[in-house]
Coordinates of C-alpha atoms and ligand atoms in Angstrom, one line a residue:
X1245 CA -17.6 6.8 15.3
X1246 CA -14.3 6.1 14.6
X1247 CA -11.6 8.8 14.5
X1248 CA -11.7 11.7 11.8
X1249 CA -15.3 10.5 10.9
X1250 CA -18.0 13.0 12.1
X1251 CA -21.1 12.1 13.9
X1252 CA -23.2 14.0 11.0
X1253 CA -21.9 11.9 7.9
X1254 CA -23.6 12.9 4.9
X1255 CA -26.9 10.4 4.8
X1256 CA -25.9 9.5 1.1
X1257 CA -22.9 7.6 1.4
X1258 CA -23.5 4.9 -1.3
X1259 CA -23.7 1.2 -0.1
X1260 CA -20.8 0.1 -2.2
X1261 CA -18.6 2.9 -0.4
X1262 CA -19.5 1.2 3.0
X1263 CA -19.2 -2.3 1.2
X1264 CA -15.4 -0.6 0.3
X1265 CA -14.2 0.2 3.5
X1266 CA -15.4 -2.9 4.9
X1267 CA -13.6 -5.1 2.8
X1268 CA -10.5 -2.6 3.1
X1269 CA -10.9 -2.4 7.2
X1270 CA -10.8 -6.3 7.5
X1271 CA -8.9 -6.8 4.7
X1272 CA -10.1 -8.6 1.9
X1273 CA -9.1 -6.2 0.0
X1274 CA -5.5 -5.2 1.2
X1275 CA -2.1 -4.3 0.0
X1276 CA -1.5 -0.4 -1.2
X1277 CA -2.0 -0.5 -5.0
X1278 CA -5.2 -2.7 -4.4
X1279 CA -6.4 -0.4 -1.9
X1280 CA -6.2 2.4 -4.1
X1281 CA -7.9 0.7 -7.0
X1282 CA -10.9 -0.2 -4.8
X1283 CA -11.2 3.4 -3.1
X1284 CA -11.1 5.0 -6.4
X1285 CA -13.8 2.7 -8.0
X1286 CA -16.0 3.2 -4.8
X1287 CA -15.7 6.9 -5.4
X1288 CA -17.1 6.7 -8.9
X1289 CA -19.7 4.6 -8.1
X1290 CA -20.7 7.1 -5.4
X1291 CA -20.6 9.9 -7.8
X1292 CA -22.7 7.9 -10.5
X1293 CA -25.2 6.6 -8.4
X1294 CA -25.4 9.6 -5.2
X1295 CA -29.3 11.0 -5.4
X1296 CA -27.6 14.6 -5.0
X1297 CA -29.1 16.5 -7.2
X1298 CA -27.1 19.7 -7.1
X1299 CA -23.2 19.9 -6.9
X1300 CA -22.8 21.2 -3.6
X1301 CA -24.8 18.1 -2.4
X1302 CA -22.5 15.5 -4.2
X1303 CA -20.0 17.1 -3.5
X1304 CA -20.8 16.8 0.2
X1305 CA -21.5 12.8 -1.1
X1306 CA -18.3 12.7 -2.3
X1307 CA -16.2 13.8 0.7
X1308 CA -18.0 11.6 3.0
X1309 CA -17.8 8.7 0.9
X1310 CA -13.7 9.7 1.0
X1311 CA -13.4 10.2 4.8
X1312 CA -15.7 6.7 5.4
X1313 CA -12.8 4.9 3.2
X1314 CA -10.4 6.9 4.8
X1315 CA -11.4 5.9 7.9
X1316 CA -10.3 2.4 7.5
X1317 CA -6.6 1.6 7.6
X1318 CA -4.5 4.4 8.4
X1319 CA -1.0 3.9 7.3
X1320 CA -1.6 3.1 3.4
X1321 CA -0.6 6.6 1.7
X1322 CA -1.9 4.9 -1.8
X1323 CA -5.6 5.7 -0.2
X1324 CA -5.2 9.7 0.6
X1325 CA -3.2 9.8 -2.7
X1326 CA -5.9 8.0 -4.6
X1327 CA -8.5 10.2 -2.9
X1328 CA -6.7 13.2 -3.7
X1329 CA -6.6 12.4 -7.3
X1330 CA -9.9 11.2 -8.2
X1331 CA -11.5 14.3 -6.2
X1332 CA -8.9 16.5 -7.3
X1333 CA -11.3 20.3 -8.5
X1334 CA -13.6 19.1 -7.0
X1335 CA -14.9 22.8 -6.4
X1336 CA -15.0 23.7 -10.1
X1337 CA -18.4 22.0 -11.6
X1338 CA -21.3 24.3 -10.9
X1339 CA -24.0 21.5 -11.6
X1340 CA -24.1 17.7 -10.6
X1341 CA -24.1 16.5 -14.4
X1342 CA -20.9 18.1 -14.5
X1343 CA -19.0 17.2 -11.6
X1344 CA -20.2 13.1 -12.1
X1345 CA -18.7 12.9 -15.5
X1346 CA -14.9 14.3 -14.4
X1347 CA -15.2 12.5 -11.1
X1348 CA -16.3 9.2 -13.1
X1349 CA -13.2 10.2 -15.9
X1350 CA -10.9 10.8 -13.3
X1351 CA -11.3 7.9 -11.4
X1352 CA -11.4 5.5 -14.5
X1353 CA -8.2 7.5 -15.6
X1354 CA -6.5 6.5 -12.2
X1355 CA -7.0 2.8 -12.3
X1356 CA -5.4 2.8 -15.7
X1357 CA -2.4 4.9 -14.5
X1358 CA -2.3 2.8 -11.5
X1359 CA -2.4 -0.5 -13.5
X1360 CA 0.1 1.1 -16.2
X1361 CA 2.7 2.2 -13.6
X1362 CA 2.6 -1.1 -12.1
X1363 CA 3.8 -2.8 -15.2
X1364 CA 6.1 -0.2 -15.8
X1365 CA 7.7 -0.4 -12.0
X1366 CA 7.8 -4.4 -13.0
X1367 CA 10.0 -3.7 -15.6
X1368 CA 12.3 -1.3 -13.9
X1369 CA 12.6 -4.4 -11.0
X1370 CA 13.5 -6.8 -13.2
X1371 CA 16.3 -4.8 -14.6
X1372 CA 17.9 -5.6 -10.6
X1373 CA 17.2 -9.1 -11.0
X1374 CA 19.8 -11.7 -13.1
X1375 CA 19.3 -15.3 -14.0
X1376 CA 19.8 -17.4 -11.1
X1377 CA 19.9 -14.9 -8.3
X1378 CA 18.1 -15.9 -5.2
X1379 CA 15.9 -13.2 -4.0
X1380 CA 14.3 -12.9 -0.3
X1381 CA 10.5 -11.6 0.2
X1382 CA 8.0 -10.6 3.0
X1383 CA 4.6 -10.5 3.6
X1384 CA 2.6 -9.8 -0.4
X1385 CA 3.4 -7.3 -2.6
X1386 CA 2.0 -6.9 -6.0
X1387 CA 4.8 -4.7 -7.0
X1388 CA 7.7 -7.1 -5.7
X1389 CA 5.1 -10.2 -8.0
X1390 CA 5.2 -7.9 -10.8
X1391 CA 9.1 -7.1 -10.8
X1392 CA 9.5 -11.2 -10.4
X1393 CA 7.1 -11.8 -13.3
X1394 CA 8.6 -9.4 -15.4
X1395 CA 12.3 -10.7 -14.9
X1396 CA 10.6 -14.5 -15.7
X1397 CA 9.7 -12.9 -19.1
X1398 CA 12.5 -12.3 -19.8
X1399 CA 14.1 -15.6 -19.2
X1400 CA 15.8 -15.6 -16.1
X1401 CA 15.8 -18.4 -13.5
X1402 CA 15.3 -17.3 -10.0
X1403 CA 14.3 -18.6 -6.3
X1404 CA 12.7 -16.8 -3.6
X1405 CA 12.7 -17.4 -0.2
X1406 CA 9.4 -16.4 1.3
X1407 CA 8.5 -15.8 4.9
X1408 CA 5.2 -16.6 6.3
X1409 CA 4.6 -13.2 7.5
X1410 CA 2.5 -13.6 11.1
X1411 CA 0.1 -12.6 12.0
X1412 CA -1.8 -13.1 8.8
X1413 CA 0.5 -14.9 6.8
X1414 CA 0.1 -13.3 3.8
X1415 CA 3.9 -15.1 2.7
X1416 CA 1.4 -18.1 1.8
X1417 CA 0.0 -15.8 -0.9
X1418 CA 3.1 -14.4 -2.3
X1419 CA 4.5 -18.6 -2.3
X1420 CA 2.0 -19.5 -4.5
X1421 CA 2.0 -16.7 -6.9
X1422 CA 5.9 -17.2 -7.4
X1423 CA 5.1 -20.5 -8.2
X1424 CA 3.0 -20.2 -10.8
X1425 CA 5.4 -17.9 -12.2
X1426 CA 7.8 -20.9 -12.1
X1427 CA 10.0 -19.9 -9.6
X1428 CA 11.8 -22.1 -6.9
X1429 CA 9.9 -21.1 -3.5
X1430 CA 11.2 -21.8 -0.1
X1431 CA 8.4 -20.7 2.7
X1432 CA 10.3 -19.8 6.0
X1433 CA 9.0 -18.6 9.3
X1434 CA 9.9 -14.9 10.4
X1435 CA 12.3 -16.0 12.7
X1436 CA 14.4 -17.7 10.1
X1437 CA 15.1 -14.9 8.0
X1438 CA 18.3 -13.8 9.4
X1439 CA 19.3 -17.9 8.9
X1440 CA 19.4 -17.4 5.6
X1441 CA 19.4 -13.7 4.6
X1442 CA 23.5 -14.6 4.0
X1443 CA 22.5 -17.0 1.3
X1444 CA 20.8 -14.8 -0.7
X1445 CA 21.4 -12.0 -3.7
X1446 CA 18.6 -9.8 -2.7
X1447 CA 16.3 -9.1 0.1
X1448 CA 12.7 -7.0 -2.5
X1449 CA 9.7 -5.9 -0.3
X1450 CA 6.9 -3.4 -1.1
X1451 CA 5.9 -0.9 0.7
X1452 CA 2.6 1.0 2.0
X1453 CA 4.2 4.7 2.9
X1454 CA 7.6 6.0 1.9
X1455 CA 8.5 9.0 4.3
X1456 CA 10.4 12.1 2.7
X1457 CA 13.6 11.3 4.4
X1458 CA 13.1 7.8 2.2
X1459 CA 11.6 5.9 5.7
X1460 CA 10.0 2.7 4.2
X1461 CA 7.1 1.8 6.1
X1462 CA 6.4 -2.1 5.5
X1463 CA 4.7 -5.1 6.8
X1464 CA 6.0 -5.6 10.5
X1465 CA 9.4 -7.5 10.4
X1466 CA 10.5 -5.5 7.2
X1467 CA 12.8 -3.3 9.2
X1468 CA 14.2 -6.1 11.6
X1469 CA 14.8 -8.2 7.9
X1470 CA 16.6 -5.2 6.1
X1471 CA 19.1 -4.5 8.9
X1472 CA 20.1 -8.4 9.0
X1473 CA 20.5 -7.8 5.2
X1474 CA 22.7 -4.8 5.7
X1475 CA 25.0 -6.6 8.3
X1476 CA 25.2 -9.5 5.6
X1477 CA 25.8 -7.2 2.8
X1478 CA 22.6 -8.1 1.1
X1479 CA 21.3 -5.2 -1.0
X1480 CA 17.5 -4.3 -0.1
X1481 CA 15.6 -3.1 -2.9
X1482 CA 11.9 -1.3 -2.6
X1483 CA 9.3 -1.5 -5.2
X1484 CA 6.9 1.0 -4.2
X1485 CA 5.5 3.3 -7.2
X1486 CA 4.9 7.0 -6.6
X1487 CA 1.9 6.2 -5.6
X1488 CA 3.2 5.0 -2.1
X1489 CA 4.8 8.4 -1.9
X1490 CA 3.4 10.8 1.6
X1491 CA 2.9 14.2 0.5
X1492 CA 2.4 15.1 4.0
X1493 CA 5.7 13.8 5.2
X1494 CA 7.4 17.1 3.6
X1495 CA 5.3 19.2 5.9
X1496 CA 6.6 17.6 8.5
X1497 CA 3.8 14.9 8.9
X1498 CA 4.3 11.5 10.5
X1499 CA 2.7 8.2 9.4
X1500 CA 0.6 6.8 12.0
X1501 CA 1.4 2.7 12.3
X1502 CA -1.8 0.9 12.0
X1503 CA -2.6 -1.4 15.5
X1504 CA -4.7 -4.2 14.3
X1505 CA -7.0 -6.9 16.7
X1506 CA -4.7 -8.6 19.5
X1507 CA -7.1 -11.7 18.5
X1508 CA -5.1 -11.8 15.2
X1509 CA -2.1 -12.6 17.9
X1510 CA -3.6 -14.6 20.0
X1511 CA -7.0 -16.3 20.1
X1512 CA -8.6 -15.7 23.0
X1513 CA -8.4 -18.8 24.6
X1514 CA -4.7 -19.0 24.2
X1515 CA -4.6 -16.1 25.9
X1516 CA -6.8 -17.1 28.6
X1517 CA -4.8 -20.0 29.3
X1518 CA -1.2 -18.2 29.5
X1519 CA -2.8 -15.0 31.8
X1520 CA -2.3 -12.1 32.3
X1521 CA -0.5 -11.0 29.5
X1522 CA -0.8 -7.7 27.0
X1523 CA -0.6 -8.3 23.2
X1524 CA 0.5 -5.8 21.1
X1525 CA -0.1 -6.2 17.0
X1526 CA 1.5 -3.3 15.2
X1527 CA 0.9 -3.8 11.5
X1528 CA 3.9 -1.8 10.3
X1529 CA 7.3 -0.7 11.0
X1530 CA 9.5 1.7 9.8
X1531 CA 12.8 0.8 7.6
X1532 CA 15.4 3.6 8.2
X1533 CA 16.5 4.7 4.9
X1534 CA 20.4 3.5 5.6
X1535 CA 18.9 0.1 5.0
X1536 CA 17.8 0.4 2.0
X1537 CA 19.3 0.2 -1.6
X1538 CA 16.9 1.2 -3.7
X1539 CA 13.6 2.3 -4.3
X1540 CA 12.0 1.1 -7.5
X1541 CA 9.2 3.2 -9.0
X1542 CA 7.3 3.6 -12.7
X1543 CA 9.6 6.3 -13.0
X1544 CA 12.9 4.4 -12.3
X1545 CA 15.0 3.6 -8.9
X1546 CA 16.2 6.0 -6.7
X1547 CA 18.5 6.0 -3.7
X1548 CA 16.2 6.6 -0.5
X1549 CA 17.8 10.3 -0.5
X1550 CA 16.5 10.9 -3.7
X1551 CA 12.9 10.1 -2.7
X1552 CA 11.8 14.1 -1.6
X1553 CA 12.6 15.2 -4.7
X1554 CA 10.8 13.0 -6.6
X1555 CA 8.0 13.3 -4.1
X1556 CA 8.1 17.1 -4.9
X1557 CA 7.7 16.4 -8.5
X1558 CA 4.7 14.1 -8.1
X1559 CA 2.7 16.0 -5.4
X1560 CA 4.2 19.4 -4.9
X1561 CA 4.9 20.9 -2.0
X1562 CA 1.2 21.5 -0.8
X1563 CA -0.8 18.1 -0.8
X1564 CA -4.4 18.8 -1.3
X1565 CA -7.0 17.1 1.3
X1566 CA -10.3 17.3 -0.8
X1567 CA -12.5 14.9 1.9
X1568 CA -12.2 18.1 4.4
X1569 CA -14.9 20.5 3.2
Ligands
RI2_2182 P1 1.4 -3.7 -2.8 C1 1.0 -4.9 2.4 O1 0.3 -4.5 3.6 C2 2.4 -5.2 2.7 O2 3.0 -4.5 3.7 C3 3.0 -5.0 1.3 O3 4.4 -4.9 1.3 C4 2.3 -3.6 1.0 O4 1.0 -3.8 1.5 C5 2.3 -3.2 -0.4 O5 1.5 -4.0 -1.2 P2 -1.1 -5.2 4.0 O6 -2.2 -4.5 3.2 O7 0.8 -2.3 -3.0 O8 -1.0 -6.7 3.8 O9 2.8 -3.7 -3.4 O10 -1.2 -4.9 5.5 O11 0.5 -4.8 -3.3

């Protein structure tokens, strides 16, 4: 019983739900708009197939299924936020019929928006971007690939210098979508970033949580990368859509940095043979907002100062949390 999750879960948490959280917890299915897609389609496959008969009963289904998928990776936003949308009046339907069909429309409605914004936020990323510039990535991002694929549409040249991205090396991913886009990739190792962060016209990450005060939170090494690009002069641009937003921050919430397997680190018998040693794997870190340029959404850039009050506008000032009863 992991934290947040209650020893009396709900016995009709749907299979697919726990199939969800599964993939999510050891990530096969990973990276914040992703996440949200698969949380939201595991929610409407809950409410379509739970046995709950009456709508106080799915609805108990429902918030179960959320807090099991919740559960699983802590500092993604995009999964509360998709949560809170597809569950969103929950409390209204008086029978089951009812409260399947808007859970079922809402969900399908969010994968569309989500899908939709992430075009849009392509576009908006590509208007940053000019023929020949020489951009700098880390870790995978499907809103940094869709801001490079849209500025390949429209004609421009560009190369990309990718870092691996330890522990997991999700760089390797990111290298060879950019090549089948056509662009010129160059795979680095962490450690060489601030080599050649000089030589390039812009450092573009994603991001899994932007903070109130326009914090990014990124894959670890984002931070460390951004300041080397600030003391070069490099501008650091964010594609995260609103989606990556944190209500919560406003009320004065703090995003808890995931802490994955040391084995991810080092495998146990490295670890063995060097001794006595502690490993410490935080997955994230947390990009002060005087690093960054920009932050690119579906609803255009911003400066990081800007961020609250588009976060205001997209969530209010009282985030809902529909998975607590
Ligand atoms: P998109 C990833 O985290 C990376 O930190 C990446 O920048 C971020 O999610 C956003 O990804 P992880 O899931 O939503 O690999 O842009 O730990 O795809």
């Amino acid at each position: 019983v992991g934290p947040g999750r209650s020893a009396a879960v709900a016995p009709d948490v749907h299979p697919a739900v726990r199939e969800t959280a599964a993939d999510i917890d050891e990530m096969r299915v990973r990276g914040a708009a992703a996440i949200a897609d698969a949380a939201a389609a595991a929610l409407a496959r809950q409410a379509a197939e739970s046995e709950a008969d009456d709508a106080d009963s799915l609805r108990e289904a429902l918030r179960a299924a959320a807090r099991e998928l919740l559960d699983t990776r802590p500092t993604a936003v995009s999964l509360p936020n998709a949560l809170r949308d597809v569950l969103a009046d929950i409390e209204g339907p008086s029978d089951a019929a009812t409260l399947r069909e808007q859970v079922r429309e809402r969900a399908a409605a969010f994968r569309e928006r989500v899908a939709e914004a992430q075009d849009e936020l392509g576009r908006v990323g590509a208007g940053r971007l000019a023929d020949g510039d020489v951009l700098m990535t880390h870790c995978h991002s499907t809103a940094v690939v869709a801001c490079v694929a849209a500025a390949r549409e429209r004609g421009h040249d560009l190369s990309a210098y990718v870092t691996e991205t330890r522990p997991r090396n999700q760089g390797h991913r990111t290298a060879r979508e950019l090549v089948d886009l056509g662009v010129d990739v160059t795979v680095v190792v962490d450690g060489a970033a601030r080599h050649f962060v000089n030589d390039v016209d812009h450092v573009l990450v994603g991001a899994d949580t932007v903070a109130a005060d326009g914090s990014v939170v990124n894959k670890i090494g984002t931070c460390g990368l951004a300041a080397n690009a600030r003391d070069c002069g490099t501008p650091v641009t964010v594609a995260a859509g609103t989606l990556k937003l944190d209500p919560e921050t406003l009320t004065g919430h703090a995003v808890e940095i995931e802490e994955r397997d040391p084995d991810e680190v080092l495998a146990p018998a490295d670890r063995e043979a060097i001794g006595d040693v502690s490993v410490a794997n935080p997955a994230f870190d947390v990009t002060p907002p005087r690093y960054v340029d920009a932050v690119v959404t579906e609803r255009g850039q911003f400066p990081p100062t800007s961020v609250v009050t588009l976060m205001r506008e997209v969530y209010g000032t009282d985030p809902a949390r529909p998975w607590e009863a």
